[in-house]
Amino acid sequence: MHKRVKFDFHISFTNGGHLNGEDFRLDIPGDDISDRELADYIVADMRLLMVGEVRIFNKEIISEAHKRKTE
């Protein structure tokens, strides 16, 4: 079974505003991912610009089939 990470997040933008997510899930290549790597991953994956602070909460590594199609 593949690994995924389930987590909540809060992203603040440098030009004002913020984005929150709850029970968000992403495929990960290994058995673990640091909060910093996860923050970078979600910002890149969502193609966000002008990101200030990213906070990760309630991170849990789960065994679940990957959802993305592989090329």
PDB file of N, CA and C in Angstrom:
ATOM      1  N   MET A   1       0.856  -1.186   0.000  1.00  0.00           N
ATOM      2  CA  MET A   1       0.000   0.000   0.000  1.00  0.00           C
ATOM      3  C   MET A   1       0.896   1.242   0.000  1.00  0.00           C
ATOM      4  N   HIS A   2       0.476   2.252  -0.706  1.00  0.00           N
ATOM      5  CA  HIS A   2       1.207   3.503  -0.778  1.00  0.00           C
ATOM      6  C   HIS A   2       0.947   4.358   0.455  1.00  0.00           C
ATOM      7  N   LYS A   3       1.768   5.384   0.613  1.00  0.00           N
ATOM      8  CA  LYS A   3       1.598   6.304   1.742  1.00  0.00           C
ATOM      9  C   LYS A   3       1.052   7.633   1.250  1.00  0.00           C
ATOM     10  N   ARG A   4       0.181   8.197   2.072  1.00  0.00           N
ATOM     11  CA  ARG A   4      -0.358   9.531   1.844  1.00  0.00           C
ATOM     12  C   ARG A   4      -0.269  10.284   3.154  1.00  0.00           C
ATOM     13  N   VAL A   5      -0.331  11.584   3.078  1.00  0.00           N
ATOM     14  CA  VAL A   5      -0.344  12.401   4.279  1.00  0.00           C
ATOM     15  C   VAL A   5      -1.682  13.126   4.342  1.00  0.00           C
ATOM     16  N   LYS A   6      -2.298  13.081   5.522  1.00  0.00           N
ATOM     17  CA  LYS A   6      -3.559  13.780   5.778  1.00  0.00           C
ATOM     18  C   LYS A   6      -3.244  14.881   6.788  1.00  0.00           C
ATOM     19  N   PHE A   7      -3.710  16.102   6.518  1.00  0.00           N
ATOM     20  CA  PHE A   7      -3.319  17.215   7.375  1.00  0.00           C
ATOM     21  C   PHE A   7      -4.271  18.396   7.203  1.00  0.00           C
ATOM     22  N   ASP A   8      -4.163  19.327   8.127  1.00  0.00           N
ATOM     23  CA  ASP A   8      -4.833  20.621   8.047  1.00  0.00           C
ATOM     24  C   ASP A   8      -3.738  21.653   7.787  1.00  0.00           C
ATOM     25  N   PHE A   9      -4.116  22.775   7.180  1.00  0.00           N
ATOM     26  CA  PHE A   9      -3.118  23.815   6.940  1.00  0.00           C
ATOM     27  C   PHE A   9      -3.734  25.205   6.984  1.00  0.00           C
ATOM     28  N   HIS A  10      -2.861  26.177   7.200  1.00  0.00           N
ATOM     29  CA  HIS A  10      -3.214  27.592   7.134  1.00  0.00           C
ATOM     30  C   HIS A  10      -2.100  28.272   6.351  1.00  0.00           C
ATOM     31  N   ILE A  11      -2.452  28.926   5.257  1.00  0.00           N
ATOM     32  CA  ILE A  11      -1.482  29.629   4.426  1.00  0.00           C
ATOM     33  C   ILE A  11      -1.842  31.108   4.450  1.00  0.00           C
ATOM     34  N   SER A  12      -0.876  31.948   4.849  1.00  0.00           N
ATOM     35  CA  SER A  12      -1.043  33.400   4.818  1.00  0.00           C
ATOM     36  C   SER A  12      -0.343  33.939   3.569  1.00  0.00           C
ATOM     37  N   PHE A  13      -0.937  34.933   2.944  1.00  0.00           N
ATOM     38  CA  PHE A  13      -0.365  35.541   1.750  1.00  0.00           C
ATOM     39  C   PHE A  13       0.227  36.905   2.077  1.00  0.00           C
ATOM     40  N   THR A  14       1.314  37.238   1.405  1.00  0.00           N
ATOM     41  CA  THR A  14       2.018  38.499   1.685  1.00  0.00           C
ATOM     42  C   THR A  14       1.214  39.717   1.242  1.00  0.00           C
ATOM     43  N   ASN A  15       0.255  39.534   0.348  1.00  0.00           N
ATOM     44  CA  ASN A  15      -0.582  40.654  -0.098  1.00  0.00           C
ATOM     45  C   ASN A  15      -1.937  40.671   0.609  1.00  0.00           C
ATOM     46  N   GLY A  16      -2.055  39.914   1.699  1.00  0.00           N
ATOM     47  CA  GLY A  16      -3.283  39.864   2.483  1.00  0.00           C
ATOM     48  C   GLY A  16      -4.069  38.590   2.218  1.00  0.00           C
ATOM     49  N   GLY A  17      -4.895  38.238   3.156  1.00  0.00           N
ATOM     50  CA  GLY A  17      -5.742  37.060   3.027  1.00  0.00           C
ATOM     51  C   GLY A  17      -5.044  35.780   3.454  1.00  0.00           C
ATOM     52  N   HIS A  18      -5.809  34.718   3.449  1.00  0.00           N
ATOM     53  CA  HIS A  18      -5.282  33.421   3.842  1.00  0.00           C
ATOM     54  C   HIS A  18      -6.145  32.313   3.246  1.00  0.00           C
ATOM     55  N   LEU A  19      -5.628  31.114   3.324  1.00  0.00           N
ATOM     56  CA  LEU A  19      -6.303  29.924   2.822  1.00  0.00           C
ATOM     57  C   LEU A  19      -6.175  28.837   3.879  1.00  0.00           C
ATOM     58  N   ASN A  20      -7.286  28.195   4.226  1.00  0.00           N
ATOM     59  CA  ASN A  20      -7.279  27.104   5.195  1.00  0.00           C
ATOM     60  C   ASN A  20      -7.741  25.818   4.522  1.00  0.00           C
ATOM     61  N   GLY A  21      -7.207  24.709   4.966  1.00  0.00           N
ATOM     62  CA  GLY A  21      -7.642  23.411   4.481  1.00  0.00           C
ATOM     63  C   GLY A  21      -7.738  22.436   5.639  1.00  0.00           C
ATOM     64  N   GLU A  22      -8.743  21.570   5.600  1.00  0.00           N
ATOM     65  CA  GLU A  22      -8.936  20.560   6.643  1.00  0.00           C
ATOM     66  C   GLU A  22      -9.026  19.184   6.009  1.00  0.00           C
ATOM     67  N   ASP A  23      -8.379  18.219   6.637  1.00  0.00           N
ATOM     68  CA  ASP A  23      -8.368  16.835   6.163  1.00  0.00           C
ATOM     69  C   ASP A  23      -7.899  16.730   4.710  1.00  0.00           C
ATOM     70  N   PHE A  24      -6.956  17.587   4.339  1.00  0.00           N
ATOM     71  CA  PHE A  24      -6.376  17.578   3.001  1.00  0.00           C
ATOM     72  C   PHE A  24      -5.478  16.359   2.887  1.00  0.00           C
ATOM     73  N   ARG A  25      -5.429  15.733   1.730  1.00  0.00           N
ATOM     74  CA  ARG A  25      -4.603  14.536   1.529  1.00  0.00           C
ATOM     75  C   ARG A  25      -3.735  14.696   0.290  1.00  0.00           C
ATOM     76  N   LEU A  26      -2.501  14.257   0.404  1.00  0.00           N
ATOM     77  CA  LEU A  26      -1.573  14.261  -0.719  1.00  0.00           C
ATOM     78  C   LEU A  26      -0.788  12.966  -0.730  1.00  0.00           C
ATOM     79  N   ASP A  27      -0.482  12.483  -1.926  1.00  0.00           N
ATOM     80  CA  ASP A  27       0.404  11.327  -2.081  1.00  0.00           C
ATOM     81  C   ASP A  27       1.818  11.748  -1.699  1.00  0.00           C
ATOM     82  N   ILE A  28       2.549  10.854  -1.033  1.00  0.00           N
ATOM     83  CA  ILE A  28       3.962  11.116  -0.747  1.00  0.00           C
ATOM     84  C   ILE A  28       4.784   9.931  -1.233  1.00  0.00           C
ATOM     85  N   PRO A  29       6.041  10.195  -1.611  1.00  0.00           N
ATOM     86  CA  PRO A  29       6.856   9.136  -2.196  1.00  0.00           C
ATOM     87  C   PRO A  29       7.426   8.139  -1.185  1.00  0.00           C
ATOM     88  N   GLY A  30       7.499   8.510   0.084  1.00  0.00           N
ATOM     89  CA  GLY A  30       8.099   7.625   1.075  1.00  0.00           C
ATOM     90  C   GLY A  30       7.177   7.397   2.254  1.00  0.00           C
ATOM     91  N   ASP A  31       7.791   7.114   3.407  1.00  0.00           N
ATOM     92  CA  ASP A  31       7.021   6.826   4.618  1.00  0.00           C
ATOM     93  C   ASP A  31       6.793   8.039   5.504  1.00  0.00           C
ATOM     94  N   ASP A  32       7.412   9.173   5.192  1.00  0.00           N
ATOM     95  CA  ASP A  32       7.301  10.356   6.039  1.00  0.00           C
ATOM     96  C   ASP A  32       7.602  11.592   5.207  1.00  0.00           C
ATOM     97  N   ILE A  33       7.206  12.755   5.718  1.00  0.00           N
ATOM     98  CA  ILE A  33       7.508  14.032   5.088  1.00  0.00           C
ATOM     99  C   ILE A  33       7.546  15.079   6.188  1.00  0.00           C
ATOM    100  N   SER A  34       8.543  15.952   6.150  1.00  0.00           N
ATOM    101  CA  SER A  34       8.661  17.000   7.168  1.00  0.00           C
ATOM    102  C   SER A  34       7.609  18.078   6.918  1.00  0.00           C
ATOM    103  N   ASP A  35       7.316  18.865   7.935  1.00  0.00           N
ATOM    104  CA  ASP A  35       6.360  19.955   7.776  1.00  0.00           C
ATOM    105  C   ASP A  35       6.837  20.938   6.702  1.00  0.00           C
ATOM    106  N   ARG A  36       8.144  21.218   6.677  1.00  0.00           N
ATOM    107  CA  ARG A  36       8.703  22.156   5.687  1.00  0.00           C
ATOM    108  C   ARG A  36       8.534  21.605   4.272  1.00  0.00           C
ATOM    109  N   GLU A  37       8.860  20.332   4.086  1.00  0.00           N
ATOM    110  CA  GLU A  37       8.696  19.708   2.765  1.00  0.00           C
ATOM    111  C   GLU A  37       7.220  19.706   2.354  1.00  0.00           C
ATOM    112  N   LEU A  38       6.349  19.421   3.306  1.00  0.00           N
ATOM    113  CA  LEU A  38       4.922  19.394   3.029  1.00  0.00           C
ATOM    114  C   LEU A  38       4.418  20.786   2.646  1.00  0.00           C
ATOM    115  N   ALA A  39       4.874  21.804   3.362  1.00  0.00           N
ATOM    116  CA  ALA A  39       4.495  23.183   3.036  1.00  0.00           C
ATOM    117  C   ALA A  39       4.937  23.541   1.624  1.00  0.00           C
ATOM    118  N   ASP A  40       6.181  23.228   1.280  1.00  0.00           N
ATOM    119  CA  ASP A  40       6.683  23.507  -0.071  1.00  0.00           C
ATOM    120  C   ASP A  40       5.888  22.733  -1.114  1.00  0.00           C
ATOM    121  N   TYR A  41       5.562  21.493  -0.812  1.00  0.00           N
ATOM    122  CA  TYR A  41       4.826  20.623  -1.725  1.00  0.00           C
ATOM    123  C   TYR A  41       3.439  21.198  -2.020  1.00  0.00           C
ATOM    124  N   ILE A  42       2.711  21.589  -0.981  1.00  0.00           N
ATOM    125  CA  ILE A  42       1.349  22.071  -1.198  1.00  0.00           C
ATOM    126  C   ILE A  42       1.339  23.406  -1.935  1.00  0.00           C
ATOM    127  N   VAL A  43       2.287  24.285  -1.635  1.00  0.00           N
ATOM    128  CA  VAL A  43       2.379  25.574  -2.334  1.00  0.00           C
ATOM    129  C   VAL A  43       2.657  25.345  -3.817  1.00  0.00           C
ATOM    130  N   ALA A  44       3.598  24.457  -4.123  1.00  0.00           N
ATOM    131  CA  ALA A  44       3.927  24.164  -5.522  1.00  0.00           C
ATOM    132  C   ALA A  44       2.765  23.449  -6.207  1.00  0.00           C
ATOM    133  N   ASP A  45       2.164  22.477  -5.537  1.00  0.00           N
ATOM    134  CA  ASP A  45       1.092  21.684  -6.123  1.00  0.00           C
ATOM    135  C   ASP A  45      -0.126  22.544  -6.457  1.00  0.00           C
ATOM    136  N   MET A  46      -0.414  23.520  -5.607  1.00  0.00           N
ATOM    137  CA  MET A  46      -1.560  24.397  -5.833  1.00  0.00           C
ATOM    138  C   MET A  46      -1.179  25.630  -6.654  1.00  0.00           C
ATOM    139  N   ARG A  47       0.103  25.732  -7.009  1.00  0.00           N
ATOM    140  CA  ARG A  47       0.618  26.856  -7.815  1.00  0.00           C
ATOM    141  C   ARG A  47       0.281  28.205  -7.189  1.00  0.00           C
ATOM    142  N   LEU A  48       0.520  28.305  -5.889  1.00  0.00           N
ATOM    143  CA  LEU A  48       0.212  29.531  -5.162  1.00  0.00           C
ATOM    144  C   LEU A  48       1.355  30.535  -5.286  1.00  0.00           C
ATOM    145  N   LEU A  49       1.003  31.795  -5.343  1.00  0.00           N
ATOM    146  CA  LEU A  49       1.977  32.882  -5.416  1.00  0.00           C
ATOM    147  C   LEU A  49       1.834  33.780  -4.200  1.00  0.00           C
ATOM    148  N   MET A  50       2.883  34.528  -3.909  1.00  0.00           N
ATOM    149  CA  MET A  50       2.891  35.506  -2.821  1.00  0.00           C
ATOM    150  C   MET A  50       2.542  34.874  -1.475  1.00  0.00           C
ATOM    151  N   VAL A  51       3.092  33.693  -1.241  1.00  0.00           N
ATOM    152  CA  VAL A  51       2.849  32.966   0.002  1.00  0.00           C
ATOM    153  C   VAL A  51       3.772  33.493   1.089  1.00  0.00           C
ATOM    154  N   GLY A  52       3.197  33.744   2.236  1.00  0.00           N
ATOM    155  CA  GLY A  52       3.966  34.140   3.410  1.00  0.00           C
ATOM    156  C   GLY A  52       4.232  32.914   4.270  1.00  0.00           C
ATOM    157  N   GLU A  53       3.512  32.803   5.362  1.00  0.00           N
ATOM    158  CA  GLU A  53       3.691  31.692   6.299  1.00  0.00           C
ATOM    159  C   GLU A  53       2.760  30.531   5.944  1.00  0.00           C
ATOM    160  N   VAL A  54       3.287  29.314   6.103  1.00  0.00           N
ATOM    161  CA  VAL A  54       2.479  28.100   5.946  1.00  0.00           C
ATOM    162  C   VAL A  54       2.584  27.324   7.257  1.00  0.00           C
ATOM    163  N   ARG A  55       1.446  27.045   7.851  1.00  0.00           N
ATOM    164  CA  ARG A  55       1.424  26.252   9.083  1.00  0.00           C
ATOM    165  C   ARG A  55       0.686  24.941   8.812  1.00  0.00           C
ATOM    166  N   ILE A  56       1.276  23.865   9.305  1.00  0.00           N
ATOM    167  CA  ILE A  56       0.727  22.519   9.148  1.00  0.00           C
ATOM    168  C   ILE A  56       0.248  22.032  10.516  1.00  0.00           C
ATOM    169  N   PHE A  57      -0.952  21.439  10.552  1.00  0.00           N
ATOM    170  CA  PHE A  57      -1.526  20.927  11.794  1.00  0.00           C
ATOM    171  C   PHE A  57      -2.028  19.500  11.577  1.00  0.00           C
ATOM    172  N   ASN A  58      -2.080  18.746  12.642  1.00  0.00           N
ATOM    173  CA  ASN A  58      -2.725  17.421  12.643  1.00  0.00           C
ATOM    174  C   ASN A  58      -2.238  16.513  11.518  1.00  0.00           C
ATOM    175  N   LYS A  59      -0.940  16.523  11.273  1.00  0.00           N
ATOM    176  CA  LYS A  59      -0.367  15.703  10.201  1.00  0.00           C
ATOM    177  C   LYS A  59      -0.388  14.237  10.604  1.00  0.00           C
ATOM    178  N   GLU A  60      -0.851  13.403   9.680  1.00  0.00           N
ATOM    179  CA  GLU A  60      -0.919  11.963   9.914  1.00  0.00           C
ATOM    180  C   GLU A  60      -0.541  11.234   8.627  1.00  0.00           C
ATOM    181  N   ILE A  61       0.389  10.310   8.723  1.00  0.00           N
ATOM    182  CA  ILE A  61       0.761   9.478   7.582  1.00  0.00           C
ATOM    183  C   ILE A  61      -0.194   8.291   7.563  1.00  0.00           C
ATOM    184  N   ILE A  62      -0.807   8.057   6.413  1.00  0.00           N
ATOM    185  CA  ILE A  62      -1.778   6.963   6.304  1.00  0.00           C
ATOM    186  C   ILE A  62      -1.398   6.038   5.150  1.00  0.00           C
ATOM    187  N   SER A  63      -1.786   4.789   5.270  1.00  0.00           N
ATOM    188  CA  SER A  63      -1.602   3.821   4.191  1.00  0.00           C
ATOM    189  C   SER A  63      -2.870   3.816   3.363  1.00  0.00           C
ATOM    190  N   GLU A  64      -2.720   4.232   2.128  1.00  0.00           N
ATOM    191  CA  GLU A  64      -3.865   4.361   1.250  1.00  0.00           C
ATOM    192  C   GLU A  64      -3.332   4.412  -0.182  1.00  0.00           C
ATOM    193  N   ALA A  65      -4.053   3.865  -1.103  1.00  0.00           N
ATOM    194  CA  ALA A  65      -3.597   3.892  -2.506  1.00  0.00           C
ATOM    195  C   ALA A  65      -3.466   5.324  -2.982  1.00  0.00           C
ATOM    196  N   HIS A  66      -2.426   5.578  -3.767  1.00  0.00           N
ATOM    197  CA  HIS A  66      -2.249   6.907  -4.351  1.00  0.00           C
ATOM    198  C   HIS A  66      -3.432   7.215  -5.270  1.00  0.00           C
ATOM    199  N   LYS A  67      -3.831   8.467  -5.305  1.00  0.00           N
ATOM    200  CA  LYS A  67      -5.009   8.879  -6.070  1.00  0.00           C
ATOM    201  C   LYS A  67      -4.661   9.474  -7.437  1.00  0.00           C
ATOM    202  N   ARG A  68      -3.433   9.947  -7.588  1.00  0.00           N
ATOM    203  CA  ARG A  68      -3.042  10.562  -8.859  1.00  0.00           C
ATOM    204  C   ARG A  68      -2.704   9.516  -9.872  1.00  0.00           C
ATOM    205  N   LYS A  69      -2.983   9.826 -11.100  1.00  0.00           N
ATOM    206  CA  LYS A  69      -2.596   8.936 -12.185  1.00  0.00           C
ATOM    207  C   LYS A  69      -1.112   9.124 -12.446  1.00  0.00           C
ATOM    208  N   THR A  70      -0.416   8.033 -12.636  1.00  0.00           N
ATOM    209  CA  THR A  70       1.008   8.111 -12.967  1.00  0.00           C
ATOM    210  C   THR A  70       1.151   8.119 -14.479  1.00  0.00           C
ATOM    211  N   GLU A  71       2.185   8.798 -14.913  1.00  0.00           N
ATOM    212  CA  GLU A  71       2.414   8.902 -16.366  1.00  0.00           C
ATOM    213  C   GLU A  71       3.285   7.788 -16.848  1.00  0.00           C
TER     214      GLU A  71
END
